[in-house]
Amino acid sequence: PEFEEGFAMLSQYDFSFDAQLAPEQLPAMAELASRYPEVPVCLNHVGKPRLVLGPYSNATEPDEFVLTEWKEGMKLMAAQPHVYVKLGMLGYMVPDWILDPKREAVVKDLVIETIEMFGAKRCMFELNWYLGASISDNDGLGTVGPSPVELVGYMSDWLADYSQEDREWIFAKTAESFYKFEDEKNNIIEDDENIDRDDANEDGGSSDAFSYYCHGSGAAFAF
């Protein structure tokens, strides 16, 4: 009850909620989200299906139980129009997928299926980059992972059949909209202009606030 009370308060502050949970928790999260449509929710890491090919397996066909549990939960989440999803940490689903085209194909299919469930305007590309390629991609379940540049390349190839507009939403606009980057940019510009006026009154200097935003926004989109 205390958690839900706090969750309900997010809308009072115009906050959103990032949900990181396991597939078996998706139905409960969907039910919670349905009670608070004014609280935007972003589901991390494609809903975190874990080892869909099984542990330490060379299989190329997903485990039906794992896949079904994930799909059912994701459909419940996608049915809520204020729920979004990040497309990242793909190696948690299939560790070392970059080493085998067949394993890559499984990851691609799961990404495309997610986009089809949620729509491009509720999906956002995610780097999840923090310690290095492997840990960022698979959270310790594998040995290798793509670099940020390689991951962008993979995703771009997978989205080749989507329109330019859809690709723009997935790679940038969805994150910009969900996290209100445009509002933040406008606030920073306004603050920067105020600082510039103050600096001009004092010594004619200028502020670096806007350039900081410009550099920082790349990281914001990436994560």
PDB file of C-alpha atoms in Angstrom:
ATOM      1  CA  PRO A   1       0.000   0.000   0.000  1.00  0.00           C
ATOM      2  CA  GLU A   2       2.812   2.426   0.771  1.00  0.00           C
ATOM      3  CA  PHE A   3       4.389   1.867  -2.642  1.00  0.00           C
ATOM      4  CA  GLU A   4       1.128   2.478  -4.468  1.00  0.00           C
ATOM      5  CA  GLU A   5       0.524   5.604  -2.416  1.00  0.00           C
ATOM      6  CA  GLY A   6       3.882   6.928  -3.535  1.00  0.00           C
ATOM      7  CA  PHE A   7       3.280   5.850  -7.130  1.00  0.00           C
ATOM      8  CA  ALA A   8      -0.006   7.744  -7.172  1.00  0.00           C
ATOM      9  CA  MET A   9       1.761  10.924  -6.073  1.00  0.00           C
ATOM     10  CA  LEU A  10       4.007  11.031  -9.155  1.00  0.00           C
ATOM     11  CA  SER A  11       1.373  12.796 -11.228  1.00  0.00           C
ATOM     12  CA  GLN A  12       1.225  15.640  -8.716  1.00  0.00           C
ATOM     13  CA  TYR A  13       4.820  16.492  -9.627  1.00  0.00           C
ATOM     14  CA  ASP A  14       4.507  15.714 -13.343  1.00  0.00           C
ATOM     15  CA  PHE A  15       6.873  12.750 -12.888  1.00  0.00           C
ATOM     16  CA  SER A  16       7.021   9.473 -14.829  1.00  0.00           C
ATOM     17  CA  PHE A  17       7.959   5.995 -13.600  1.00  0.00           C
ATOM     18  CA  ASP A  18      10.640   3.666 -14.996  1.00  0.00           C
ATOM     19  CA  ALA A  19       9.706   0.033 -14.329  1.00  0.00           C
ATOM     20  CA  GLN A  20      12.481  -2.559 -14.117  1.00  0.00           C
ATOM     21  CA  LEU A  21      10.995  -5.949 -13.356  1.00  0.00           C
ATOM     22  CA  ALA A  22      10.840  -9.589 -14.368  1.00  0.00           C
ATOM     23  CA  PRO A  23       8.275 -10.965 -16.850  1.00  0.00           C
ATOM     24  CA  GLU A  24       6.279 -12.652 -14.082  1.00  0.00           C
ATOM     25  CA  GLN A  25       5.745  -9.187 -12.559  1.00  0.00           C
ATOM     26  CA  LEU A  26       4.369  -7.622 -15.757  1.00  0.00           C
ATOM     27  CA  PRO A  27       0.683  -8.432 -15.081  1.00  0.00           C
ATOM     28  CA  ALA A  28       0.844  -6.768 -11.650  1.00  0.00           C
ATOM     29  CA  MET A  29       2.599  -3.736 -13.134  1.00  0.00           C
ATOM     30  CA  ALA A  30      -0.001  -3.501 -15.888  1.00  0.00           C
ATOM     31  CA  GLU A  31      -2.779  -3.600 -13.312  1.00  0.00           C
ATOM     32  CA  LEU A  32      -1.108  -0.864 -11.267  1.00  0.00           C
ATOM     33  CA  ALA A  33      -0.555   1.281 -14.359  1.00  0.00           C
ATOM     34  CA  SER A  34      -4.194   0.885 -15.366  1.00  0.00           C
ATOM     35  CA  ARG A  35      -5.290   2.495 -12.099  1.00  0.00           C
ATOM     36  CA  TYR A  36      -3.126   5.576 -12.695  1.00  0.00           C
ATOM     37  CA  PRO A  37      -3.330   6.542 -16.387  1.00  0.00           C
ATOM     38  CA  GLU A  38      -1.991   9.998 -15.525  1.00  0.00           C
ATOM     39  CA  VAL A  39       1.411   8.491 -14.577  1.00  0.00           C
ATOM     40  CA  PRO A  40       3.504   7.696 -17.682  1.00  0.00           C
ATOM     41  CA  VAL A  41       5.410   4.412 -17.320  1.00  0.00           C
ATOM     42  CA  CYS A  42       8.498   3.261 -19.202  1.00  0.00           C
ATOM     43  CA  LEU A  43       9.317  -0.435 -19.150  1.00  0.00           C
ATOM     44  CA  ASN A  44      13.060  -1.059 -19.115  1.00  0.00           C
ATOM     45  CA  HIS A  45      15.038  -3.564 -21.188  1.00  0.00           C
ATOM     46  CA  VAL A  46      12.215  -4.973 -23.356  1.00  0.00           C
ATOM     47  CA  GLY A  47      10.505  -6.309 -20.229  1.00  0.00           C
ATOM     48  CA  LYS A  48      13.612  -8.322 -19.267  1.00  0.00           C
ATOM     49  CA  PRO A  49      12.901 -11.801 -20.643  1.00  0.00           C
ATOM     50  CA  ARG A  50      15.831 -13.827 -19.273  1.00  0.00           C
ATOM     51  CA  LEU A  51      17.718 -16.453 -21.263  1.00  0.00           C
ATOM     52  CA  VAL A  52      14.953 -17.137 -23.757  1.00  0.00           C
ATOM     53  CA  LEU A  53      17.077 -19.854 -25.360  1.00  0.00           C
ATOM     54  CA  GLY A  54      17.725 -21.471 -22.001  1.00  0.00           C
ATOM     55  CA  PRO A  55      20.843 -21.307 -19.785  1.00  0.00           C
ATOM     56  CA  TYR A  56      24.189 -22.251 -21.332  1.00  0.00           C
ATOM     57  CA  SER A  57      22.422 -23.400 -24.460  1.00  0.00           C
ATOM     58  CA  ASN A  58      23.325 -23.487 -28.137  1.00  0.00           C
ATOM     59  CA  ALA A  59      19.633 -23.613 -29.009  1.00  0.00           C
ATOM     60  CA  THR A  60      18.256 -21.223 -31.608  1.00  0.00           C
ATOM     61  CA  GLU A  61      14.557 -21.692 -30.791  1.00  0.00           C
ATOM     62  CA  PRO A  62      13.177 -19.837 -27.740  1.00  0.00           C
ATOM     63  CA  ASP A  63      11.903 -21.677 -24.680  1.00  0.00           C
ATOM     64  CA  GLU A  64       8.116 -21.670 -25.076  1.00  0.00           C
ATOM     65  CA  PHE A  65       7.349 -21.120 -21.388  1.00  0.00           C
ATOM     66  CA  VAL A  66       9.729 -18.162 -21.096  1.00  0.00           C
ATOM     67  CA  LEU A  67       8.494 -16.671 -24.358  1.00  0.00           C
ATOM     68  CA  THR A  68       4.796 -17.125 -23.569  1.00  0.00           C
ATOM     69  CA  GLU A  69       5.096 -15.617 -20.097  1.00  0.00           C
ATOM     70  CA  TRP A  70       6.888 -12.592 -21.535  1.00  0.00           C
ATOM     71  CA  LYS A  71       4.448 -12.133 -24.426  1.00  0.00           C
ATOM     72  CA  GLU A  72       1.372 -12.304 -22.212  1.00  0.00           C
ATOM     73  CA  GLY A  73       2.780  -9.731 -19.816  1.00  0.00           C
ATOM     74  CA  MET A  74       3.944  -7.442 -22.595  1.00  0.00           C
ATOM     75  CA  LYS A  75       0.517  -7.482 -24.234  1.00  0.00           C
ATOM     76  CA  LEU A  76      -1.029  -6.375 -20.949  1.00  0.00           C
ATOM     77  CA  MET A  77       1.478  -3.546 -20.689  1.00  0.00           C
ATOM     78  CA  ALA A  78       1.046  -2.516 -24.324  1.00  0.00           C
ATOM     79  CA  ALA A  79      -2.718  -2.303 -23.794  1.00  0.00           C
ATOM     80  CA  GLN A  80      -2.090   0.691 -21.529  1.00  0.00           C
ATOM     81  CA  PRO A  81      -1.615   3.713 -23.846  1.00  0.00           C
ATOM     82  CA  HIS A  82       0.564   5.533 -21.304  1.00  0.00           C
ATOM     83  CA  VAL A  83       3.107   2.679 -21.063  1.00  0.00           C
ATOM     84  CA  TYR A  84       6.303   2.874 -23.132  1.00  0.00           C
ATOM     85  CA  VAL A  85       9.242   0.497 -23.537  1.00  0.00           C
ATOM     86  CA  LYS A  86      13.021   0.741 -23.916  1.00  0.00           C
ATOM     87  CA  LEU A  87      14.751  -1.482 -26.467  1.00  0.00           C
ATOM     88  CA  GLY A  88      18.051  -2.350 -24.832  1.00  0.00           C
ATOM     89  CA  MET A  89      20.129  -4.765 -22.718  1.00  0.00           C
ATOM     90  CA  LEU A  90      19.387  -7.317 -25.419  1.00  0.00           C
ATOM     91  CA  GLY A  91      21.986  -9.825 -24.249  1.00  0.00           C
ATOM     92  CA  TYR A  92      19.913 -10.471 -21.147  1.00  0.00           C
ATOM     93  CA  MET A  93      17.492 -12.216 -23.493  1.00  0.00           C
ATOM     94  CA  VAL A  94      20.156 -13.967 -25.566  1.00  0.00           C
ATOM     95  CA  PRO A  95      23.717 -13.689 -24.216  1.00  0.00           C
ATOM     96  CA  ASP A  96      26.519 -13.349 -26.788  1.00  0.00           C
ATOM     97  CA  TRP A  97      23.986 -12.832 -29.571  1.00  0.00           C
ATOM     98  CA  ILE A  98      26.510 -10.857 -31.620  1.00  0.00           C
ATOM     99  CA  LEU A  99      28.592 -14.023 -32.127  1.00  0.00           C
ATOM    100  CA  ASP A 100      25.945 -16.030 -33.986  1.00  0.00           C
ATOM    101  CA  PRO A 101      23.586 -14.810 -36.745  1.00  0.00           C
ATOM    102  CA  LYS A 102      20.919 -17.305 -35.603  1.00  0.00           C
ATOM    103  CA  ARG A 103      20.994 -15.946 -32.058  1.00  0.00           C
ATOM    104  CA  GLU A 104      20.944 -12.407 -33.426  1.00  0.00           C
ATOM    105  CA  ALA A 105      17.832 -13.330 -35.419  1.00  0.00           C
ATOM    106  CA  VAL A 106      16.056 -14.332 -32.187  1.00  0.00           C
ATOM    107  CA  VAL A 107      16.893 -10.965 -30.620  1.00  0.00           C
ATOM    108  CA  LYS A 108      15.757  -9.118 -33.721  1.00  0.00           C
ATOM    109  CA  ASP A 109      12.441 -10.996 -33.723  1.00  0.00           C
ATOM    110  CA  LEU A 110      11.806 -10.071 -30.070  1.00  0.00           C
ATOM    111  CA  VAL A 111      12.640  -6.411 -30.726  1.00  0.00           C
ATOM    112  CA  ILE A 112      10.365  -6.262 -33.771  1.00  0.00           C
ATOM    113  CA  GLU A 113       7.574  -8.049 -31.908  1.00  0.00           C
ATOM    114  CA  THR A 114       7.856  -5.484 -29.114  1.00  0.00           C
ATOM    115  CA  ILE A 115       7.634  -2.601 -31.570  1.00  0.00           C
ATOM    116  CA  GLU A 116       4.585  -4.171 -33.189  1.00  0.00           C
ATOM    117  CA  MET A 117       2.905  -4.496 -29.787  1.00  0.00           C
ATOM    118  CA  PHE A 118       3.617  -0.953 -28.584  1.00  0.00           C
ATOM    119  CA  GLY A 119       4.014   1.004 -31.817  1.00  0.00           C
ATOM    120  CA  ALA A 120       7.029   3.097 -32.772  1.00  0.00           C
ATOM    121  CA  LYS A 121       5.846   6.146 -30.821  1.00  0.00           C
ATOM    122  CA  ARG A 122       6.009   4.211 -27.562  1.00  0.00           C
ATOM    123  CA  CYS A 123       9.365   2.498 -28.168  1.00  0.00           C
ATOM    124  CA  MET A 124      12.766   4.041 -27.520  1.00  0.00           C
ATOM    125  CA  PHE A 125      16.226   2.783 -28.409  1.00  0.00           C
ATOM    126  CA  GLU A 126      18.385   2.225 -25.322  1.00  0.00           C
ATOM    127  CA  LEU A 127      22.167   1.883 -25.036  1.00  0.00           C
ATOM    128  CA  ASN A 128      22.216   1.001 -21.316  1.00  0.00           C
ATOM    129  CA  TRP A 129      25.953   1.725 -21.447  1.00  0.00           C
ATOM    130  CA  TYR A 130      27.687   1.969 -18.083  1.00  0.00           C
ATOM    131  CA  LEU A 131      30.605  -0.414 -17.386  1.00  0.00           C
ATOM    132  CA  GLY A 132      31.469  -1.860 -20.770  1.00  0.00           C
ATOM    133  CA  ALA A 133      30.072  -3.758 -23.729  1.00  0.00           C
ATOM    134  CA  SER A 134      29.372  -7.132 -22.130  1.00  0.00           C
ATOM    135  CA  ILE A 135      27.935  -6.083 -18.776  1.00  0.00           C
ATOM    136  CA  SER A 136      25.863  -3.328 -20.387  1.00  0.00           C
ATOM    137  CA  ASP A 137      24.398  -5.776 -22.872  1.00  0.00           C
ATOM    138  CA  ASN A 138      23.821  -8.909 -20.773  1.00  0.00           C
ATOM    139  CA  ASP A 139      24.290  -7.996 -17.080  1.00  0.00           C
ATOM    140  CA  GLY A 140      26.906 -10.693 -16.592  1.00  0.00           C
ATOM    141  CA  LEU A 141      25.097 -13.519 -18.399  1.00  0.00           C
ATOM    142  CA  GLY A 142      27.498 -13.539 -21.353  1.00  0.00           C
ATOM    143  CA  THR A 143      31.061 -12.728 -22.335  1.00  0.00           C
ATOM    144  CA  VAL A 144      30.713 -10.153 -25.115  1.00  0.00           C
ATOM    145  CA  GLY A 145      28.458  -7.345 -26.232  1.00  0.00           C
ATOM    146  CA  PRO A 146      28.272  -4.686 -28.953  1.00  0.00           C
ATOM    147  CA  SER A 147      29.874  -1.277 -28.653  1.00  0.00           C
ATOM    148  CA  PRO A 148      27.481   1.693 -28.725  1.00  0.00           C
ATOM    149  CA  VAL A 149      28.244   2.282 -32.402  1.00  0.00           C
ATOM    150  CA  GLU A 150      27.749  -1.401 -33.230  1.00  0.00           C
ATOM    151  CA  LEU A 151      24.437  -1.510 -31.350  1.00  0.00           C
ATOM    152  CA  VAL A 152      23.136   1.498 -33.273  1.00  0.00           C
ATOM    153  CA  GLY A 153      24.132  -0.290 -36.461  1.00  0.00           C
ATOM    154  CA  TYR A 154      22.336  -3.492 -35.523  1.00  0.00           C
ATOM    155  CA  MET A 155      19.165  -1.646 -34.561  1.00  0.00           C
ATOM    156  CA  SER A 156      19.249   0.446 -37.707  1.00  0.00           C
ATOM    157  CA  ASP A 157      19.544  -2.690 -39.840  1.00  0.00           C
ATOM    158  CA  TRP A 158      16.665  -4.365 -37.998  1.00  0.00           C
ATOM    159  CA  LEU A 159      14.465  -1.327 -38.567  1.00  0.00           C
ATOM    160  CA  ALA A 160      15.246  -1.109 -42.275  1.00  0.00           C
ATOM    161  CA  ASP A 161      11.650  -1.878 -43.255  1.00  0.00           C
ATOM    162  CA  TYR A 162      10.200   0.830 -41.030  1.00  0.00           C
ATOM    163  CA  SER A 163       9.429   4.311 -42.286  1.00  0.00           C
ATOM    164  CA  GLN A 164      11.791   7.193 -41.664  1.00  0.00           C
ATOM    165  CA  GLU A 165       9.214   8.678 -39.299  1.00  0.00           C
ATOM    166  CA  ASP A 166       9.008   5.489 -37.235  1.00  0.00           C
ATOM    167  CA  ARG A 167      12.794   5.256 -37.076  1.00  0.00           C
ATOM    168  CA  GLU A 168      13.010   8.844 -35.862  1.00  0.00           C
ATOM    169  CA  TRP A 169      10.518   8.098 -33.090  1.00  0.00           C
ATOM    170  CA  ILE A 170      12.365   4.977 -31.961  1.00  0.00           C
ATOM    171  CA  PHE A 171      15.837   6.524 -32.068  1.00  0.00           C
ATOM    172  CA  ALA A 172      14.992   9.957 -30.644  1.00  0.00           C
ATOM    173  CA  LYS A 173      11.501  11.391 -30.536  1.00  0.00           C
ATOM    174  CA  THR A 174       9.929   8.869 -28.140  1.00  0.00           C
ATOM    175  CA  ALA A 175      12.603   9.505 -25.514  1.00  0.00           C
ATOM    176  CA  GLU A 176      12.413  13.238 -26.145  1.00  0.00           C
ATOM    177  CA  SER A 177       8.654  13.174 -25.630  1.00  0.00           C
ATOM    178  CA  PHE A 178       8.504  10.784 -22.668  1.00  0.00           C
ATOM    179  CA  TYR A 179      11.271  12.469 -20.685  1.00  0.00           C
ATOM    180  CA  LYS A 180      10.171  15.959 -21.772  1.00  0.00           C
ATOM    181  CA  PHE A 181      13.570  16.952 -23.118  1.00  0.00           C
ATOM    182  CA  GLU A 182      12.023  19.783 -25.110  1.00  0.00           C
ATOM    183  CA  ASP A 183      10.551  21.285 -21.939  1.00  0.00           C
ATOM    184  CA  GLU A 184      13.899  20.887 -20.200  1.00  0.00           C
ATOM    185  CA  LYS A 185      15.718  22.486 -23.127  1.00  0.00           C
ATOM    186  CA  ASN A 186      13.355  25.462 -23.070  1.00  0.00           C
ATOM    187  CA  ASN A 187      13.872  25.841 -19.325  1.00  0.00           C
ATOM    188  CA  ILE A 188      17.634  25.752 -19.759  1.00  0.00           C
ATOM    189  CA  ILE A 189      17.495  28.259 -22.615  1.00  0.00           C
ATOM    190  CA  GLU A 190      15.411  30.573 -20.459  1.00  0.00           C
ATOM    191  CA  ASP A 191      17.822  30.156 -17.542  1.00  0.00           C
ATOM    192  CA  ASP A 192      20.758  30.673 -19.888  1.00  0.00           C
ATOM    193  CA  GLU A 193      19.272  33.911 -21.228  1.00  0.00           C
ATOM    194  CA  ASN A 194      18.741  35.158 -17.691  1.00  0.00           C
ATOM    195  CA  ILE A 195      22.317  34.272 -16.796  1.00  0.00           C
ATOM    196  CA  ASP A 196      23.587  35.977 -19.942  1.00  0.00           C
ATOM    197  CA  ARG A 197      21.741  39.150 -18.993  1.00  0.00           C
ATOM    198  CA  ASP A 198      23.204  39.008 -15.486  1.00  0.00           C
ATOM    199  CA  ASP A 199      26.678  38.364 -16.875  1.00  0.00           C
ATOM    200  CA  ALA A 200      26.323  41.195 -19.355  1.00  0.00           C
ATOM    201  CA  ASN A 201      25.378  43.506 -16.549  1.00  0.00           C
ATOM    202  CA  GLU A 202      28.449  42.463 -14.597  1.00  0.00           C
ATOM    203  CA  ASP A 203      31.282  41.818 -17.015  1.00  0.00           C
ATOM    204  CA  GLY A 204      29.883  40.956 -20.433  1.00  0.00           C
ATOM    205  CA  GLY A 205      30.545  37.248 -19.966  1.00  0.00           C
ATOM    206  CA  SER A 206      28.354  34.408 -21.248  1.00  0.00           C
ATOM    207  CA  SER A 207      26.978  31.173 -19.840  1.00  0.00           C
ATOM    208  CA  ASP A 208      27.741  27.615 -20.892  1.00  0.00           C
ATOM    209  CA  ALA A 209      24.369  26.275 -19.729  1.00  0.00           C
ATOM    210  CA  PHE A 210      22.930  25.685 -23.201  1.00  0.00           C
ATOM    211  CA  SER A 211      26.066  24.033 -24.575  1.00  0.00           C
ATOM    212  CA  TYR A 212      26.029  21.778 -21.508  1.00  0.00           C
ATOM    213  CA  TYR A 213      22.491  20.755 -22.429  1.00  0.00           C
ATOM    214  CA  CYS A 214      23.477  20.092 -26.022  1.00  0.00           C
ATOM    215  CA  HIS A 215      26.327  17.797 -24.970  1.00  0.00           C
ATOM    216  CA  GLY A 216      24.326  16.191 -22.187  1.00  0.00           C
ATOM    217  CA  SER A 217      21.275  15.452 -24.319  1.00  0.00           C
ATOM    218  CA  GLY A 218      23.189  12.818 -26.262  1.00  0.00           C
ATOM    219  CA  ALA A 219      23.798  10.893 -23.060  1.00  0.00           C
ATOM    220  CA  ALA A 220      20.204  11.412 -22.029  1.00  0.00           C
ATOM    221  CA  PHE A 221      18.946   9.911 -25.262  1.00  0.00           C
ATOM    222  CA  ALA A 222      21.435   7.071 -25.013  1.00  0.00           C
ATOM    223  CA  PHE A 223      20.426   5.989 -21.544  1.00  0.00           C
TER     224      PHE A 223
END
